[in-house]
PDB file of C-alpha atoms in Angstrom:
ATOM      1  CA  UNK A   1      -0.192  -0.178   0.173  1.00 63.00           C
ATOM      2  CA  UNK A   2       1.006   3.259  -0.085  1.00 80.00           C
ATOM      3  CA  UNK A   3       2.165   5.479   2.376  1.00 94.00           C
ATOM      4  CA  UNK A   4       1.851   9.427   2.737  1.00 97.00           C
ATOM      5  CA  UNK A   5       1.877  10.885  -0.562  1.00 98.00           C
ATOM      6  CA  UNK A   6       3.300  15.013  -1.073  1.00 98.00           C
ATOM      7  CA  UNK A   7       3.626  17.369  -3.921  1.00 97.00           C
ATOM      8  CA  UNK A   8       5.408  18.791  -5.219  1.00 97.00           C
ATOM      9  CA  UNK A   9       8.614  17.891  -3.472  1.00 97.00           C
ATOM     10  CA  UNK A  10       9.902  20.661  -4.117  1.00 97.00           C
ATOM     11  CA  UNK A  11       9.264  24.508  -4.560  1.00 96.00           C
ATOM     12  CA  UNK A  12      10.430  27.869  -4.700  1.00 98.00           C
ATOM     13  CA  UNK A  13       9.051  31.022  -4.108  1.00 97.00           C
ATOM     14  CA  UNK A  14       9.693  34.554  -3.818  1.00 97.00           C
ATOM     15  CA  UNK A  15       8.995  37.140  -1.659  1.00 97.00           C
ATOM     16  CA  UNK A  16       4.457  37.013  -0.951  1.00 97.00           C
ATOM     17  CA  UNK A  17       3.344  34.983  -3.586  1.00 98.00           C
ATOM     18  CA  UNK A  18       1.761  32.633  -1.647  1.00 97.00           C
ATOM     19  CA  UNK A  19       1.458  28.854  -2.285  1.00 98.00           C
ATOM     20  CA  UNK A  20      -0.565  25.628  -1.675  1.00 98.00           C
ATOM     21  CA  UNK A  21       0.754  22.234  -1.092  1.00 98.00           C
ATOM     22  CA  UNK A  22      -1.132  19.060  -1.660  1.00 98.00           C
ATOM     23  CA  UNK A  23      -1.333  16.432   0.665  1.00 98.00           C
ATOM     24  CA  UNK A  24      -3.011  12.513  -0.520  1.00 98.00           C
ATOM     25  CA  UNK A  25      -2.926   9.968   3.471  1.00 97.00           C
ATOM     26  CA  UNK A  26      -2.203   6.446   3.834  1.00 96.00           C
ATOM     27  CA  UNK A  27      -5.950   4.743   2.297  1.00 95.00           C
ATOM     28  CA  UNK A  28      -7.526   4.096   4.714  1.00 93.00           C
ATOM     29  CA  UNK A  29      -6.329   7.154   6.773  1.00 95.00           C
ATOM     30  CA  UNK A  30      -9.244   9.983   7.309  1.00 94.00           C
ATOM     31  CA  UNK A  31      -7.087  11.946   9.994  1.00 94.00           C
ATOM     32  CA  UNK A  32      -4.331  14.147   8.394  1.00 95.00           C
ATOM     33  CA  UNK A  33      -1.560  16.789  10.110  1.00 95.00           C
ATOM     34  CA  UNK A  34       0.378  19.295   9.228  1.00 97.00           C
ATOM     35  CA  UNK A  35       4.388  20.684   9.426  1.00 97.00           C
ATOM     36  CA  UNK A  36       6.729  22.486   9.364  1.00 98.00           C
ATOM     37  CA  UNK A  37      10.568  21.578   9.555  1.00 98.00           C
ATOM     38  CA  UNK A  38      12.856  24.148  10.473  1.00 96.00           C
ATOM     39  CA  UNK A  39      16.321  22.733   9.258  1.00 92.00           C
ATOM     40  CA  UNK A  40      18.009  21.389  12.252  1.00 91.00           C
ATOM     41  CA  UNK A  41      14.674  21.780  14.537  1.00 94.00           C
ATOM     42  CA  UNK A  42      12.022  18.858  14.766  1.00 95.00           C
ATOM     43  CA  UNK A  43       8.594  19.407  13.430  1.00 96.00           C
ATOM     44  CA  UNK A  44       5.964  22.027  14.456  1.00 95.00           C
ATOM     45  CA  UNK A  45       1.890  21.501  14.331  1.00 94.00           C
ATOM     46  CA  UNK A  46       0.388  23.335  11.713  1.00 95.00           C
ATOM     47  CA  UNK A  47      -3.462  22.008  11.842  1.00 92.00           C
ATOM     48  CA  UNK A  48      -4.734  18.951  12.491  1.00 93.00           C
ATOM     49  CA  UNK A  49      -7.943  17.564  10.235  1.00 94.00           C
ATOM     50  CA  UNK A  50     -10.446  14.860  10.348  1.00 92.00           C
ATOM     51  CA  UNK A  51     -13.951  13.965   8.475  1.00 90.00           C
ATOM     52  CA  UNK A  52     -13.192  18.357   6.689  1.00 91.00           C
ATOM     53  CA  UNK A  53     -13.493  20.056   9.962  1.00 92.00           C
ATOM     54  CA  UNK A  54     -10.099  21.402  11.595  1.00 92.00           C
ATOM     55  CA  UNK A  55      -9.367  19.636  14.973  1.00 89.00           C
ATOM     56  CA  UNK A  56      -6.260  21.152  16.074  1.00 88.00           C
ATOM     57  CA  UNK A  57      -4.536  24.701  15.356  1.00 91.00           C
ATOM     58  CA  UNK A  58      -1.101  25.226  16.189  1.00 91.00           C
ATOM     59  CA  UNK A  59       0.705  28.533  16.634  1.00 91.00           C
ATOM     60  CA  UNK A  60       1.072  30.103  12.849  1.00 95.00           C
ATOM     61  CA  UNK A  61      -0.515  32.948  11.029  1.00 96.00           C
ATOM     62  CA  UNK A  62      -3.744  33.312   9.777  1.00 96.00           C
ATOM     63  CA  UNK A  63      -1.619  33.827   6.434  1.00 98.00           C
ATOM     64  CA  UNK A  64      -1.604  29.614   6.698  1.00 98.00           C
ATOM     65  CA  UNK A  65      -4.646  27.646   5.965  1.00 97.00           C
ATOM     66  CA  UNK A  66      -5.475  24.118   5.503  1.00 97.00           C
ATOM     67  CA  UNK A  67      -8.560  22.740   4.690  1.00 97.00           C
ATOM     68  CA  UNK A  68      -9.369  18.578   3.677  1.00 97.00           C
ATOM     69  CA  UNK A  69     -11.142  17.508   0.909  1.00 97.00           C
ATOM     70  CA  UNK A  70     -13.965  14.213   0.731  1.00 96.00           C
ATOM     71  CA  UNK A  71     -11.979  11.939  -0.415  1.00 95.00           C
ATOM     72  CA  UNK A  72      -9.658  12.494   3.176  1.00 96.00           C
ATOM     73  CA  UNK A  73      -6.619  14.235   0.938  1.00 97.00           C
ATOM     74  CA  UNK A  74      -5.899  17.594   1.891  1.00 98.00           C
ATOM     75  CA  UNK A  75      -3.696  21.153   1.128  1.00 98.00           C
ATOM     76  CA  UNK A  76      -2.168  23.454   3.403  1.00 98.00           C
ATOM     77  CA  UNK A  77      -2.207  27.297   1.771  1.00 98.00           C
ATOM     78  CA  UNK A  78       0.705  30.035   2.442  1.00 98.00           C
ATOM     79  CA  UNK A  79      -0.655  33.096   1.230  1.00 97.00           C
ATOM     80  CA  UNK A  80       1.900  36.873   1.615  1.00 97.00           C
ATOM     81  CA  UNK A  81       5.317  34.251   1.236  1.00 98.00           C
ATOM     82  CA  UNK A  82       8.042  35.246   4.372  1.00 97.00           C
ATOM     83  CA  UNK A  83      11.547  34.825   4.193  1.00 97.00           C
ATOM     84  CA  UNK A  84      10.861  32.956   6.847  1.00 96.00           C
ATOM     85  CA  UNK A  85       8.756  29.788   5.345  1.00 98.00           C
ATOM     86  CA  UNK A  86      11.382  28.361   4.186  1.00 98.00           C
ATOM     87  CA  UNK A  87      11.303  25.001   5.390  1.00 98.00           C
ATOM     88  CA  UNK A  88      10.460  21.434   5.422  1.00 98.00           C
ATOM     89  CA  UNK A  89       5.899  21.285   4.935  1.00 98.00           C
ATOM     90  CA  UNK A  90       4.973  17.648   6.624  1.00 98.00           C
ATOM     91  CA  UNK A  91       2.225  15.503   6.253  1.00 98.00           C
ATOM     92  CA  UNK A  92       1.784  13.646   8.546  1.00 96.00           C
ATOM     93  CA  UNK A  93      -1.897  11.173   8.526  1.00 95.00           C
ATOM     94  CA  UNK A  94      -3.629   9.401  11.078  1.00 93.00           C
ATOM     95  CA  UNK A  95      -6.663   6.510  10.821  1.00 91.00           C
ATOM     96  CA  UNK A  96      -8.197   9.463  13.627  1.00 83.00           C
ATOM     97  CA  UNK A  97      -7.545  11.857  15.473  1.00 77.00           C
ATOM     98  CA  UNK A  98      -7.577   9.988  19.015  1.00 72.00           C
ATOM     99  CA  UNK A  99      -4.221  10.160  21.832  1.00 65.00           C
ATOM    100  CA  UNK A 100      -2.640   7.627  20.998  1.00 77.00           C
ATOM    101  CA  UNK A 101      -3.389   7.499  17.106  1.00 84.00           C
ATOM    102  CA  UNK A 102      -0.622   6.611  16.330  1.00 91.00           C
ATOM    103  CA  UNK A 103       0.978   9.527  12.389  1.00 93.00           C
ATOM    104  CA  UNK A 104       2.430   8.374   9.127  1.00 95.00           C
ATOM    105  CA  UNK A 105       4.662  11.298   7.582  1.00 97.00           C
ATOM    106  CA  UNK A 106       5.643  11.763   3.901  1.00 98.00           C
ATOM    107  CA  UNK A 107       8.332  12.910   2.611  1.00 97.00           C
ATOM    108  CA  UNK A 108       7.148  16.488   2.704  1.00 98.00           C
ATOM    109  CA  UNK A 109       7.430  19.728   0.542  1.00 98.00           C
ATOM    110  CA  UNK A 110      11.322  21.389   1.182  1.00 98.00           C
ATOM    111  CA  UNK A 111       9.831  25.506  -0.183  1.00 98.00           C
ATOM    112  CA  UNK A 112      11.812  27.622  -0.371  1.00 97.00           C
ATOM    113  CA  UNK A 113      12.173  31.027  -0.673  1.00 97.00           C
ATOM    114  CA  UNK A 114      13.784  34.247  -2.633  1.00 94.00           C
TER     115      UNK A 114
ATOM    116  CA  UNK B   1       0.918  23.030  27.412  1.00 67.00           C
ATOM    117  CA  UNK B   2       4.001  20.311  26.693  1.00 78.00           C
ATOM    118  CA  UNK B   3       7.431  20.773  26.003  1.00 88.00           C
ATOM    119  CA  UNK B   4      10.267  17.800  24.331  1.00 94.00           C
ATOM    120  CA  UNK B   5      13.548  17.787  25.975  1.00 96.00           C
ATOM    121  CA  UNK B   6      16.281  15.477  23.957  1.00 97.00           C
ATOM    122  CA  UNK B   7      19.606  14.779  24.764  1.00 97.00           C
ATOM    123  CA  UNK B   8      21.932  14.157  23.309  1.00 97.00           C
ATOM    124  CA  UNK B   9      22.285  15.876  20.410  1.00 97.00           C
ATOM    125  CA  UNK B  10      24.937  14.056  18.453  1.00 98.00           C
ATOM    126  CA  UNK B  11      25.759  10.674  19.424  1.00 98.00           C
ATOM    127  CA  UNK B  12      29.158   8.958  17.630  1.00 98.00           C
ATOM    128  CA  UNK B  13      28.911   5.100  18.627  1.00 98.00           C
ATOM    129  CA  UNK B  14      30.654   2.321  16.850  1.00 98.00           C
ATOM    130  CA  UNK B  15      30.006  -0.685  14.938  1.00 98.00           C
ATOM    131  CA  UNK B  16      27.762  -2.916  17.080  1.00 97.00           C
ATOM    132  CA  UNK B  17      28.075  -1.088  20.210  1.00 98.00           C
ATOM    133  CA  UNK B  18      24.718   0.413  21.858  1.00 98.00           C
ATOM    134  CA  UNK B  19      23.088   3.735  21.382  1.00 98.00           C
ATOM    135  CA  UNK B  20      20.914   5.797  24.272  1.00 98.00           C
ATOM    136  CA  UNK B  21      19.119   9.184  23.530  1.00 98.00           C
ATOM    137  CA  UNK B  22      16.499  10.173  26.432  1.00 98.00           C
ATOM    138  CA  UNK B  23      14.280  12.440  26.021  1.00 97.00           C
ATOM    139  CA  UNK B  24      12.185  14.408  29.515  1.00 96.00           C
ATOM    140  CA  UNK B  25       8.261  15.565  29.015  1.00 94.00           C
ATOM    141  CA  UNK B  26       6.334  18.552  30.973  1.00 91.00           C
ATOM    142  CA  UNK B  27       2.968  17.377  31.136  1.00 87.00           C
ATOM    143  CA  UNK B  28       1.628  14.920  33.014  1.00 84.00           C
ATOM    144  CA  UNK B  29      -1.500  13.990  31.045  1.00 83.00           C
ATOM    145  CA  UNK B  30       0.707  12.788  27.940  1.00 86.00           C
ATOM    146  CA  UNK B  31       0.370   9.178  27.608  1.00 87.00           C
ATOM    147  CA  UNK B  32       1.946   8.269  24.216  1.00 91.00           C
ATOM    148  CA  UNK B  33       5.154   8.433  22.672  1.00 95.00           C
ATOM    149  CA  UNK B  34       5.838   7.957  19.618  1.00 96.00           C
ATOM    150  CA  UNK B  35       9.879   8.086  18.074  1.00 98.00           C
ATOM    151  CA  UNK B  36      10.854   8.664  14.525  1.00 98.00           C
ATOM    152  CA  UNK B  37      13.738   8.449  12.453  1.00 98.00           C
ATOM    153  CA  UNK B  38      14.597  10.391   9.814  1.00 98.00           C
ATOM    154  CA  UNK B  39      17.110   9.931   6.950  1.00 97.00           C
ATOM    155  CA  UNK B  40      18.602  12.808   4.685  1.00 94.00           C
ATOM    156  CA  UNK B  41      15.876  13.858   2.420  1.00 92.00           C
ATOM    157  CA  UNK B  42      12.651  11.871   4.320  1.00 95.00           C
ATOM    158  CA  UNK B  43       9.830  12.992   6.502  1.00 97.00           C
ATOM    159  CA  UNK B  44       9.955  11.129   9.572  1.00 97.00           C
ATOM    160  CA  UNK B  45       9.511   8.392   9.526  1.00 97.00           C
ATOM    161  CA  UNK B  46       7.535   5.620  12.367  1.00 96.00           C
ATOM    162  CA  UNK B  47      10.275   2.854  14.926  1.00 97.00           C
ATOM    163  CA  UNK B  48       8.440   2.182  17.983  1.00 97.00           C
ATOM    164  CA  UNK B  49       5.717   4.515  20.211  1.00 95.00           C
ATOM    165  CA  UNK B  50       4.800   4.012  23.466  1.00 94.00           C
ATOM    166  CA  UNK B  51       1.626   4.204  25.882  1.00 89.00           C
ATOM    167  CA  UNK B  52       1.467   4.960  29.664  1.00 82.00           C
ATOM    168  CA  UNK B  53       0.140   1.802  30.723  1.00 82.00           C
ATOM    169  CA  UNK B  54       3.512  -0.262  30.182  1.00 83.00           C
ATOM    170  CA  UNK B  55       7.364   0.302  31.316  1.00 90.00           C
ATOM    171  CA  UNK B  56       9.576  -1.024  28.311  1.00 94.00           C
ATOM    172  CA  UNK B  57       8.644  -2.146  24.482  1.00 94.00           C
ATOM    173  CA  UNK B  58      11.044  -3.974  22.170  1.00 96.00           C
ATOM    174  CA  UNK B  59      11.085  -4.923  18.841  1.00 94.00           C
ATOM    175  CA  UNK B  60      14.300  -6.485  18.005  1.00 96.00           C
ATOM    176  CA  UNK B  61      16.894  -4.170  17.672  1.00 97.00           C
ATOM    177  CA  UNK B  62      14.867  -1.859  19.250  1.00 98.00           C
ATOM    178  CA  UNK B  63      13.483  -0.446  22.931  1.00 97.00           C
ATOM    179  CA  UNK B  64      11.187   2.212  24.935  1.00 97.00           C
ATOM    180  CA  UNK B  65      11.394   2.234  27.957  1.00 97.00           C
ATOM    181  CA  UNK B  66       9.320   4.980  30.398  1.00 95.00           C
ATOM    182  CA  UNK B  67       9.169   6.532  33.820  1.00 94.00           C
ATOM    183  CA  UNK B  68       5.890   8.047  34.440  1.00 91.00           C
ATOM    184  CA  UNK B  69       6.542   8.954  38.354  1.00 92.00           C
ATOM    185  CA  UNK B  70      10.119  10.829  36.766  1.00 93.00           C
ATOM    186  CA  UNK B  71       8.826  11.630  32.953  1.00 93.00           C
ATOM    187  CA  UNK B  72      11.531  11.059  31.155  1.00 94.00           C
ATOM    188  CA  UNK B  73      11.710   8.318  28.197  1.00 96.00           C
ATOM    189  CA  UNK B  74      14.518   6.452  25.644  1.00 98.00           C
ATOM    190  CA  UNK B  75      15.319   4.842  23.046  1.00 98.00           C
ATOM    191  CA  UNK B  76      17.584   2.240  23.077  1.00 98.00           C
ATOM    192  CA  UNK B  77      18.532   0.192  19.624  1.00 98.00           C
ATOM    193  CA  UNK B  78      21.536  -2.584  19.995  1.00 97.00           C
ATOM    194  CA  UNK B  79      24.033  -3.680  17.946  1.00 98.00           C
ATOM    195  CA  UNK B  80      24.465  -0.225  15.938  1.00 98.00           C
ATOM    196  CA  UNK B  81      24.504  -0.466  12.284  1.00 97.00           C
ATOM    197  CA  UNK B  82      26.035   1.806   9.490  1.00 96.00           C
ATOM    198  CA  UNK B  83      22.379   1.910   8.007  1.00 96.00           C
ATOM    199  CA  UNK B  84      20.841   3.117  11.247  1.00 98.00           C
ATOM    200  CA  UNK B  85      22.666   6.596  10.724  1.00 98.00           C
ATOM    201  CA  UNK B  86      19.501   9.283  11.199  1.00 98.00           C
ATOM    202  CA  UNK B  87      18.074  11.927  12.574  1.00 98.00           C
ATOM    203  CA  UNK B  88      15.727  10.773  15.372  1.00 98.00           C
ATOM    204  CA  UNK B  89      13.286  12.099  17.111  1.00 98.00           C
ATOM    205  CA  UNK B  90      11.357  11.684  20.092  1.00 97.00           C
ATOM    206  CA  UNK B  91       7.323  13.436  20.021  1.00 95.00           C
ATOM    207  CA  UNK B  92       3.955  13.557  22.955  1.00 92.00           C
ATOM    208  CA  UNK B  93       1.068  14.611  22.876  1.00 86.00           C
ATOM    209  CA  UNK B  94       0.294  18.407  23.594  1.00 77.00           C
ATOM    210  CA  UNK B  95      -3.041  20.444  23.643  1.00 66.00           C
ATOM    211  CA  UNK B  96      -1.245  23.487  22.966  1.00 57.00           C
ATOM    212  CA  UNK B  97      -2.733  23.487  19.667  1.00 54.00           C
ATOM    213  CA  UNK B  98      -7.049  25.747  20.040  1.00 57.00           C
ATOM    214  CA  UNK B  99      -9.500  22.813  18.995  1.00 57.00           C
ATOM    215  CA  UNK B 100      -9.613  19.174  20.477  1.00 54.00           C
ATOM    216  CA  UNK B 101      -6.881  16.986  19.511  1.00 57.00           C
ATOM    217  CA  UNK B 102      -3.628  16.479  20.626  1.00 67.00           C
ATOM    218  CA  UNK B 103      -0.764  17.560  18.627  1.00 82.00           C
ATOM    219  CA  UNK B 104       2.938  16.091  18.593  1.00 89.00           C
ATOM    220  CA  UNK B 105       5.702  17.901  20.154  1.00 92.00           C
ATOM    221  CA  UNK B 106       9.239  17.081  19.212  1.00 95.00           C
ATOM    222  CA  UNK B 107      12.266  16.881  20.535  1.00 96.00           C
ATOM    223  CA  UNK B 108      14.941  18.672  18.890  1.00 96.00           C
ATOM    224  CA  UNK B 109      16.814  15.765  17.373  1.00 97.00           C
ATOM    225  CA  UNK B 110      19.422  13.603  18.057  1.00 98.00           C
ATOM    226  CA  UNK B 111      21.867  12.808  14.755  1.00 98.00           C
ATOM    227  CA  UNK B 112      23.425   9.594  15.363  1.00 98.00           C
ATOM    228  CA  UNK B 113      26.344   8.112  13.439  1.00 98.00           C
ATOM    229  CA  UNK B 114      26.786   4.902  13.410  1.00 98.00           C
ATOM    230  CA  UNK B 115      31.088   4.590  12.082  1.00 96.00           C
ATOM    231  CA  UNK B 116      32.104   1.080  10.464  1.00 91.00           C
TER     232      UNK B 116
END
């Protein structure tokens, strides 16, 4: 079975632009979470979605938004890009949002802001 | 909210030796502790996890121990091999976010190098 897939793998944008990142969860998984990983640090939580509803939001500005579709895939949108948004954006899926649900990550989208 | 501290930040061992990575957490309500391995250019891969109703879990050369009283958990890798070289992250659930979900708070990572 395919794991979590993310697209694109790499992306270069300039300041002020917007970006859309995509994620397909493992088949059967209904929850998707987004994380930002800056070089040399652990992933930081951005959003969690379950059954198309936002179930959690981390400490990120309103420039970050996301949604989940009926097939459980998800998009992360970032507006008005800043240099500091350069990072690896990771998507993780789990069966549901239970406290002990293992999260499985994709290989991420490397976003570079010039 | 949860605060997860991970030590050491770098660890070099000879092939065949054991490696131990330690994490502490602050939220006494946390009850699920996964460990991830991240290779260069890849996303984090779940390698083992433990729930608070057990003190130790083992999977071949990898084991995790949990001390809920002291609020720390450790990853043990025995008979290390060069392919174990990677960055390892511990994590614990946190309700720092808004909403009903408890997301994972990650440690800062340990770069493990296994020398042949």
